[in-house]
Amino acid sequence: MTAARRFPHPFILLLACIAIAAVLTWVVPAGEFERRDDPATGRAVVVAGTYKSVPATPVGIVDALSAVPRGIIQAASVIALVFLSGAGFTVVERTGALRGAIDALVRRFRGRGLLVIPAVALVFAAAGALLQMSEELVAFAPLLLMLCAALGMPPLMAVAMSLGIATVAAAFSPVDPFMVTIAQKVAEVPVGSGWQFRMVFLAIGVAYWLWTLRRLAVTNGSAAEAWSEAAPTPPLTMRNIVILVVVLLTFVCFMLGAQQWGWDFDKMAMLFLAMGLIAGLVGGLGINGTADALMQGARDMTFSALLIGVARGIFVVLEQGHIVDTLVHAIATPLQYLPRTAAALGMFGAHALIHVPVPSTSGHAVLTMPVLAPVADLISLPRQVAVLAYQLGAGLVDLITPTNGSLLAMLAATGVGYDEWMGWVWRHALALAGICMGAIALAVAIGWS
């Protein structure tokens, strides 16, 4: 039996996580913190020192299985984005415009094609640092797969140069609105403060990841640029150029909508639907041909979309069992008895552990920072360091945790097995963890605040 067959299917892996979560609701005491509405963040945050036991609400088999459709319902807007992005890109692909554009790009960089990888990766790094893009990146999977095929790179490169580097950049970001900004608001640290220190380690983290991409590219360099030599395509037509302009405008609106216009996932999903409809009609597919392509694209993304909803079901079970707060309380309490540096590093590890059952970074922040900020005060640790420990711990673990629905969705969309990804990424995640711990220890040593 091969290793691939021995490793659990991602769907089974997530169902196993739901089962474990359900079992925990039977053995972990139920408890809750009181919560208050915080006008600064617009969210309900916990009140430190208010943890108390509550009646147990263990989750049975029926409720555990029901967590799957409930998770899908809660993630409906993200799932719609995944479906419609895949649908739109399939239409564009059938017109031949994407293939022609990538073929032209590879010919333009003949002999220097691998320069395309860091250039594209830096775009995704900026998206991660500025917007913490994760689920949204699944929309780019079809395009990235075509680009990697053109450069002779494996599908794993498509994940590493997009979601991988975006995750690293978000973890070190000085301005991420969904992680560092919310954490600073909850911890009552001036928003945007400490950006210089974070920028230094953002540069280090991104530079390290670019180096890993180069190593991966060199390993597969013998096959680079085989695409255009083996299967050349005719020059781009005017129809192709119009379609590519439509794709470009879609991405521009996507970025502006996410960063400037406050769009939700439903409006972002609408963009890809419109892109597919326009591309199909301009590309000569006709009404029925466009509809067929849209349906095929949506079918191809079904697995990725379902994984996002199933992953959400893990938190649904823990929340129903009222043990999320208990886990946070149990992990955070011992830290107040440690020396400052050890406590700060302990916070880093604690956040990494907590982020597995609480994969939402903003939800993680409003749950843990009101608890750990007072702990930092007790041991004379600057709250800025507590925020840093949170963003590095929560951000970095997203590279590996199976409860990260966007990671599993991206792996499914690119055809990369979770075991294949882990086989490559684990050593790099460890190296980045070393960088994170070095940053935290330095912050404590210099009294950074």
Coordinates of C-alpha atoms in Angstrom, one line a residue:
M1 CA 0.0 0.0 0.0
T2 CA 1.4 3.4 -0.9
A3 CA 2.0 6.3 1.5
A4 CA -0.7 8.3 -0.3
R5 CA -3.3 5.6 0.4
R6 CA -2.2 5.2 4.0
F7 CA -2.7 8.9 4.7
P8 CA -6.3 9.9 5.5
H9 CA -8.3 11.6 2.9
P10 CA -8.7 15.3 3.8
F11 CA -12.4 14.9 4.3
I12 CA -11.9 12.0 6.7
L13 CA -9.2 14.0 8.5
L14 CA -11.6 16.8 9.2
L15 CA -14.4 14.4 10.2
A16 CA -11.8 12.9 12.7
C17 CA -11.1 16.3 14.1
I18 CA -14.9 16.9 14.6
A19 CA -15.1 13.5 16.3
I20 CA -12.2 14.4 18.6
A21 CA -13.8 17.8 19.4
A22 CA -17.0 16.0 20.2
V23 CA -15.2 13.6 22.6
L24 CA -13.5 16.5 24.3
T25 CA -16.9 18.0 25.1
W26 CA -17.5 14.9 27.2
V27 CA -14.2 15.0 29.2
V28 CA -13.3 18.7 29.4
P29 CA -15.3 20.8 31.9
A30 CA -17.6 23.3 30.3
G31 CA -16.9 26.9 31.2
E32 CA -17.3 30.5 29.9
F33 CA -16.0 34.0 30.2
E34 CA -18.4 36.9 30.4
R35 CA -18.4 39.0 27.2
R36 CA -19.0 42.6 26.5
D37 CA -19.5 44.5 23.2
D38 CA -16.4 46.4 22.3
P39 CA -17.1 49.5 20.2
A40 CA -13.4 49.7 19.2
T41 CA -13.5 46.4 17.4
G42 CA -17.2 46.1 16.8
R43 CA -17.0 42.6 18.3
A44 CA -17.9 40.8 21.6
V45 CA -14.8 40.4 23.6
V46 CA -14.2 38.3 26.8
V47 CA -13.9 40.0 30.2
A48 CA -10.7 39.0 32.0
G49 CA -11.1 37.2 35.3
T50 CA -14.7 36.2 34.7
Y51 CA -14.2 32.6 33.8
K52 CA -16.7 30.3 35.5
S53 CA -17.9 26.7 35.2
V54 CA -21.2 26.2 33.4
P55 CA -23.4 23.1 33.0
A56 CA -21.9 20.5 30.7
T57 CA -23.4 20.3 27.2
P58 CA -21.7 17.3 25.7
V59 CA -22.1 16.9 21.9
G60 CA -23.5 13.5 20.8
I61 CA -23.2 11.8 17.4
V62 CA -26.2 13.5 15.9
D63 CA -25.1 17.0 16.9
A64 CA -21.5 16.2 15.8
L65 CA -22.7 15.2 12.3
S66 CA -25.0 18.1 12.2
A67 CA -22.0 20.4 12.7
V68 CA -21.0 19.6 9.1
P69 CA -24.0 21.2 7.5
R70 CA -24.0 24.0 10.2
G71 CA -20.4 24.7 9.3
I72 CA -21.2 24.8 5.6
I73 CA -24.1 27.2 6.3
Q74 CA -21.8 29.5 8.4
A75 CA -19.2 29.5 5.6
A76 CA -21.8 29.9 2.8
S77 CA -20.4 33.2 1.5
V78 CA -16.9 31.8 1.3
I79 CA -18.1 28.7 -0.4
A80 CA -20.0 30.8 -3.0
L81 CA -16.7 32.6 -3.7
V82 CA -14.9 29.3 -4.3
F83 CA -17.6 27.9 -6.6
L84 CA -18.0 31.0 -8.7
S85 CA -14.2 31.7 -9.0
G86 CA -13.7 28.2 -10.3
A87 CA -16.6 28.7 -12.7
G88 CA -15.4 32.0 -14.0
F89 CA -11.8 30.8 -14.6
T90 CA -13.0 27.6 -16.4
V91 CA -14.8 29.9 -18.9
V92 CA -11.7 32.0 -19.4
E93 CA -9.6 28.9 -19.8
R94 CA -11.9 27.5 -22.5
T95 CA -11.6 30.6 -24.5
G96 CA -7.8 30.0 -24.8
A97 CA -7.0 33.5 -23.5
L98 CA -5.2 32.3 -20.3
R99 CA -3.2 29.7 -22.1
G100 CA -2.1 32.2 -24.8
A101 CA -1.1 34.8 -22.2
I102 CA 0.9 32.4 -20.1
D103 CA 2.6 31.0 -23.2
A104 CA 3.5 34.5 -24.3
L105 CA 4.9 35.2 -20.8
V106 CA 7.1 32.1 -20.8
R107 CA 8.4 33.0 -24.3
R108 CA 9.1 36.5 -23.1
F109 CA 11.2 35.2 -20.2
R110 CA 12.8 32.4 -22.1
G111 CA 16.0 31.4 -20.1
R112 CA 14.8 33.6 -17.2
G113 CA 11.4 32.0 -16.6
L114 CA 12.0 31.3 -13.0
L115 CA 12.1 35.0 -12.3
V116 CA 8.3 34.9 -12.7
I117 CA 7.9 32.9 -9.4
P118 CA 9.3 35.5 -7.0
A119 CA 7.6 38.3 -8.8
V120 CA 4.2 36.6 -8.5
A121 CA 5.0 35.5 -4.9
L122 CA 5.6 39.1 -3.8
V123 CA 2.2 40.1 -5.1
F124 CA 0.6 37.4 -2.8
A125 CA 2.9 38.4 0.0
A126 CA 1.6 42.0 -0.2
A127 CA -2.0 40.6 -0.2
G128 CA -1.3 38.6 2.9
A129 CA 0.4 41.5 4.7
L130 CA -2.2 44.1 3.9
L131 CA -5.4 42.0 3.8
Q132 CA -4.6 38.6 5.3
M133 CA -6.0 36.9 2.2
S134 CA -6.6 33.2 2.7
E135 CA -9.9 31.8 1.5
E136 CA -9.8 34.3 -1.3
L137 CA -6.6 32.8 -2.7
V138 CA -8.4 29.6 -3.7
A139 CA -9.9 31.7 -6.5
F140 CA -6.4 32.0 -8.1
A141 CA -5.8 28.2 -8.1
P142 CA -6.6 27.6 -11.8
L143 CA -4.4 30.4 -13.0
L144 CA -1.5 29.4 -10.7
L145 CA -1.7 25.8 -11.9
M146 CA -1.4 26.9 -15.5
L147 CA 1.5 29.2 -14.7
C148 CA 3.3 26.4 -12.8
A149 CA 2.7 24.0 -15.7
A150 CA 4.2 26.5 -18.1
L151 CA 7.3 26.8 -16.0
G152 CA 7.6 23.1 -15.4
M153 CA 6.9 23.4 -11.7
P154 CA 4.8 21.0 -9.6
P155 CA 1.4 21.9 -8.3
L156 CA 2.9 22.3 -4.8
M157 CA 4.6 25.4 -6.1
A158 CA 1.2 26.9 -6.8
V159 CA 0.3 26.6 -3.1
A160 CA 3.7 27.7 -1.8
M161 CA 3.9 30.8 -4.0
S162 CA 0.4 32.0 -3.1
L163 CA -1.2 30.8 0.1
G164 CA 2.1 29.9 1.6
I165 CA 3.8 33.2 1.3
A166 CA 0.6 35.1 2.0
T167 CA 0.3 33.2 5.4
V168 CA 3.9 34.1 6.3
A169 CA 3.5 37.7 5.4
A170 CA 0.2 38.0 7.4
A171 CA 2.0 36.4 10.4
F172 CA 4.7 39.1 10.5
S173 CA 2.5 42.0 9.1
P174 CA 2.5 45.3 10.9
V175 CA -0.8 46.4 9.5
D176 CA -3.0 43.2 9.0
P177 CA -6.5 44.6 9.9
F178 CA -7.9 41.1 10.9
M179 CA -5.0 40.1 13.2
V180 CA -2.6 42.7 14.5
T181 CA -5.0 45.7 14.3
I182 CA -7.8 43.9 16.2
A183 CA -5.4 42.4 18.7
Q184 CA -3.9 45.9 19.4
K185 CA -7.4 47.4 19.9
V186 CA -8.4 44.6 22.3
A187 CA -5.1 44.8 24.2
E188 CA -5.5 48.6 24.3
V189 CA -2.2 49.1 22.5
P190 CA -2.0 52.1 20.0
V191 CA -3.1 50.8 16.6
G192 CA -0.2 50.8 14.2
S193 CA 2.4 51.1 16.9
G194 CA 5.6 49.0 16.7
W195 CA 5.4 48.8 12.9
Q196 CA 9.2 49.3 12.5
F197 CA 10.1 46.2 14.5
R198 CA 7.5 44.1 12.7
M199 CA 8.7 45.4 9.3
V200 CA 12.2 44.1 10.0
F201 CA 10.9 40.6 10.7
L202 CA 8.4 40.8 7.9
A203 CA 11.3 41.3 5.5
I204 CA 13.2 38.4 7.1
G205 CA 10.2 36.0 7.0
V206 CA 9.4 36.9 3.4
A207 CA 13.0 36.6 2.3
Y208 CA 13.3 33.2 3.9
W209 CA 10.1 32.0 2.1
L210 CA 11.4 33.4 -1.3
W211 CA 14.6 31.4 -0.7
T212 CA 12.5 28.2 -0.1
L213 CA 10.6 28.9 -3.4
R214 CA 13.9 29.3 -5.2
R215 CA 15.1 25.9 -3.8
L216 CA 11.9 24.3 -4.9
A217 CA 12.2 25.9 -8.3
V218 CA 15.8 24.8 -8.8
T219 CA 14.9 21.3 -7.8
N220 CA 12.4 21.2 -10.7
G221 CA 14.4 23.4 -13.0
S222 CA 15.2 20.7 -15.6
A223 CA 11.5 20.7 -16.7
A224 CA 11.2 24.5 -16.8
E225 CA 9.6 26.1 -19.8
A226 CA 8.8 22.8 -21.4
W227 CA 5.2 24.0 -21.8
S228 CA 5.8 26.4 -24.7
E229 CA 8.3 24.2 -26.5
A230 CA 6.1 21.1 -26.3
A231 CA 2.8 22.8 -27.2
P232 CA 3.1 26.2 -28.7
T233 CA 0.0 28.3 -29.1
P234 CA -1.0 30.8 -31.8
P235 CA -0.6 34.5 -31.1
L236 CA -3.2 36.3 -29.0
T237 CA -6.2 37.4 -30.9
M238 CA -8.2 40.6 -30.2
R239 CA -10.8 38.5 -28.5
N240 CA -8.1 37.1 -26.2
I241 CA -6.8 40.5 -25.4
V242 CA -10.3 41.8 -24.5
I243 CA -10.8 38.7 -22.2
L244 CA -7.5 39.3 -20.5
V245 CA -8.5 42.9 -19.9
V246 CA -11.7 41.7 -18.3
V247 CA -9.7 39.3 -16.1
L248 CA -7.3 42.1 -15.1
L249 CA -10.2 44.4 -14.2
T250 CA -11.7 41.6 -12.2
F251 CA -8.6 41.4 -10.1
V252 CA -8.3 45.2 -9.7
C253 CA -11.9 45.3 -8.4
F254 CA -11.3 42.3 -6.2
M255 CA -8.3 44.0 -4.5
L256 CA -10.1 47.4 -4.2
G257 CA -13.3 45.7 -3.0
A258 CA -11.4 43.9 -0.3
Q259 CA -9.2 46.8 0.8
Q260 CA -11.0 50.0 0.1
W261 CA -14.7 49.3 -0.5
G262 CA -15.4 46.9 2.4
W263 CA -16.9 44.2 0.2
D264 CA -18.0 40.9 1.6
F265 CA -17.4 37.6 0.0
D266 CA -20.7 37.7 -1.9
K267 CA -19.7 40.8 -3.9
M268 CA -16.2 39.3 -4.6
A269 CA -18.0 36.1 -5.8
M270 CA -20.2 38.2 -8.1
L271 CA -17.0 39.6 -9.8
F272 CA -16.0 36.1 -11.0
L273 CA -19.5 35.3 -12.2
A274 CA -19.5 38.5 -14.2
M275 CA -16.0 37.7 -15.5
G276 CA -17.1 34.3 -16.7
L277 CA -20.3 35.5 -18.4
I278 CA -18.4 38.3 -20.2
A279 CA -15.5 36.1 -21.2
G280 CA -17.7 33.4 -22.5
L281 CA -19.7 35.7 -24.7
V282 CA -16.7 37.7 -25.9
G283 CA -14.7 34.5 -26.5
G284 CA -17.4 33.0 -28.8
L285 CA -18.5 30.2 -26.5
G286 CA -22.1 31.2 -26.8
I287 CA -24.8 31.1 -24.2
N288 CA -24.9 27.4 -23.8
G289 CA -21.1 26.9 -24.0
T290 CA -20.6 29.6 -21.3
A291 CA -23.2 27.9 -19.1
D292 CA -21.5 24.5 -19.6
A293 CA -18.2 25.9 -18.7
L294 CA -19.6 27.6 -15.6
M295 CA -21.1 24.4 -14.4
Q296 CA -18.0 22.4 -15.0
G297 CA -15.9 24.9 -13.1
A298 CA -18.2 24.9 -10.2
R299 CA -18.2 21.1 -10.1
D300 CA -14.4 21.1 -10.1
M301 CA -14.4 23.3 -7.0
T302 CA -16.9 21.2 -5.0
F303 CA -14.3 19.4 -3.0
S304 CA -12.5 22.6 -2.0
A305 CA -15.7 24.4 -1.1
L306 CA -16.9 21.5 1.1
L307 CA -13.6 21.3 3.0
I308 CA -14.0 24.9 4.1
G309 CA -17.5 24.2 5.5
V310 CA -16.4 21.0 7.2
A311 CA -13.4 22.7 8.8
R312 CA -15.8 25.3 10.2
G313 CA -17.7 22.5 11.8
I314 CA -14.9 21.7 14.3
F315 CA -15.3 25.1 16.0
V316 CA -19.1 24.6 15.9
V317 CA -18.8 21.5 18.0
L318 CA -16.3 23.0 20.5
E319 CA -18.6 26.1 20.9
Q320 CA -21.7 24.0 21.3
G321 CA -19.9 22.0 24.1
H322 CA -18.9 25.3 25.8
I323 CA -15.2 24.2 26.1
V324 CA -13.4 26.8 24.0
D325 CA -13.1 29.2 26.9
T326 CA -12.1 26.3 29.2
L327 CA -9.2 25.4 26.8
V328 CA -8.1 29.1 26.7
H329 CA -8.3 29.4 30.4
A330 CA -6.3 26.2 31.0
I331 CA -3.6 27.2 28.6
A332 CA -3.2 30.8 29.6
T333 CA -3.3 30.5 33.4
P334 CA 0.1 28.8 34.0
L335 CA 1.9 31.6 32.0
Q336 CA 1.6 34.1 34.8
Y337 CA 4.0 32.0 36.9
L338 CA 6.9 32.0 34.4
P339 CA 9.8 34.5 33.9
R340 CA 9.1 37.2 31.3
T341 CA 11.0 35.7 28.4
A342 CA 9.7 32.2 29.1
A343 CA 6.1 33.6 29.5
A344 CA 6.4 35.4 26.2
L345 CA 7.6 32.3 24.4
G346 CA 4.9 30.4 26.2
M347 CA 2.3 32.8 24.8
F348 CA 3.6 32.1 21.3
G349 CA 3.2 28.3 21.9
A350 CA -0.2 28.8 23.6
H351 CA -1.6 30.8 20.7
A352 CA -0.3 28.2 18.2
L353 CA -2.3 25.5 20.2
I354 CA -5.4 27.7 20.6
H355 CA -5.5 28.5 16.9
V356 CA -6.0 24.8 16.0
P357 CA -9.5 24.7 17.4
V358 CA -10.1 28.4 16.9
P359 CA -8.9 29.0 13.3
S360 CA -10.4 32.5 12.9
T361 CA -7.7 35.0 13.6
S362 CA -10.1 37.8 14.5
G363 CA -12.1 35.4 16.7
H364 CA -8.9 34.2 18.3
A365 CA -7.9 37.7 19.1
V366 CA -11.1 38.8 20.8
L367 CA -11.1 35.5 22.7
T368 CA -7.5 35.4 24.0
M369 CA -6.1 39.0 24.2
P370 CA -8.4 40.2 27.0
V371 CA -7.1 37.2 29.0
L372 CA -3.4 37.3 28.1
A373 CA -3.0 41.1 28.2
P374 CA -3.6 41.2 32.0
V375 CA -1.3 38.2 32.4
A376 CA 1.4 40.3 30.6
D377 CA 0.8 43.2 33.1
L378 CA 1.2 40.8 36.1
I379 CA 4.7 39.8 34.9
S380 CA 5.7 43.3 33.6
L381 CA 5.7 42.1 30.0
P382 CA 4.8 44.9 27.5
R383 CA 1.4 44.3 26.0
Q384 CA 3.0 44.9 22.6
V385 CA 5.0 41.7 23.1
A386 CA 1.8 39.9 24.0
V387 CA 0.3 41.0 20.7
L388 CA 3.4 40.0 18.8
A389 CA 3.2 36.5 20.4
Y390 CA -0.4 36.2 19.4
Q391 CA 0.1 37.2 15.7
L392 CA 3.2 35.0 15.2
G393 CA 1.7 32.0 17.0
A394 CA -1.7 32.2 15.3
G395 CA -0.4 33.2 12.0
L396 CA 2.4 30.7 11.6
V397 CA 0.4 27.6 12.6
D398 CA -2.0 28.3 9.6
L399 CA 0.8 26.8 7.4
I400 CA 0.2 23.4 8.9
T401 CA -3.0 23.0 10.8
P402 CA -5.7 20.7 9.2
T403 CA -8.4 22.9 10.8
N404 CA -7.4 25.7 8.4
G405 CA -10.1 25.4 5.8
S406 CA -8.5 27.7 3.3
L407 CA -5.3 25.6 3.4
L408 CA -7.1 22.3 2.7
A409 CA -9.3 24.0 0.1
M410 CA -6.2 25.3 -1.7
L411 CA -4.6 21.9 -1.6
A412 CA -7.7 20.3 -3.0
A413 CA -8.0 22.9 -5.7
T414 CA -4.4 22.3 -6.8
G415 CA -4.4 18.6 -6.4
V416 CA -1.7 18.6 -3.7
G417 CA -2.2 16.1 -0.9
Y418 CA -2.0 17.3 2.7
D419 CA 0.7 14.7 3.4
E420 CA 2.7 16.0 0.4
W421 CA 2.4 19.6 1.6
M422 CA 3.4 18.6 5.2
G423 CA 6.4 16.6 3.8
W424 CA 7.7 19.8 2.2
V425 CA 6.6 22.6 4.6
W426 CA 7.3 21.2 8.1
R427 CA 11.0 22.0 8.1
H428 CA 10.3 25.5 6.8
A429 CA 7.6 26.0 9.4
L430 CA 10.2 25.0 12.1
A431 CA 12.7 27.5 10.7
L432 CA 10.1 30.2 10.8
A433 CA 9.2 29.3 14.3
G434 CA 12.8 29.9 15.2
I435 CA 12.7 33.3 13.6
C436 CA 9.4 34.0 15.5
M437 CA 10.9 33.0 18.9
G438 CA 14.0 35.1 18.1
A439 CA 11.8 38.1 17.4
I440 CA 9.9 37.6 20.7
A441 CA 13.1 37.1 22.8
L442 CA 14.6 40.2 21.2
A443 CA 11.4 42.2 21.9
V444 CA 11.6 41.2 25.6
A445 CA 15.3 42.0 25.8
I446 CA 15.0 45.5 24.5
G447 CA 11.8 46.3 26.4
W448 CA 9.9 46.9 23.1
S449 CA 6.5 48.4 23.6

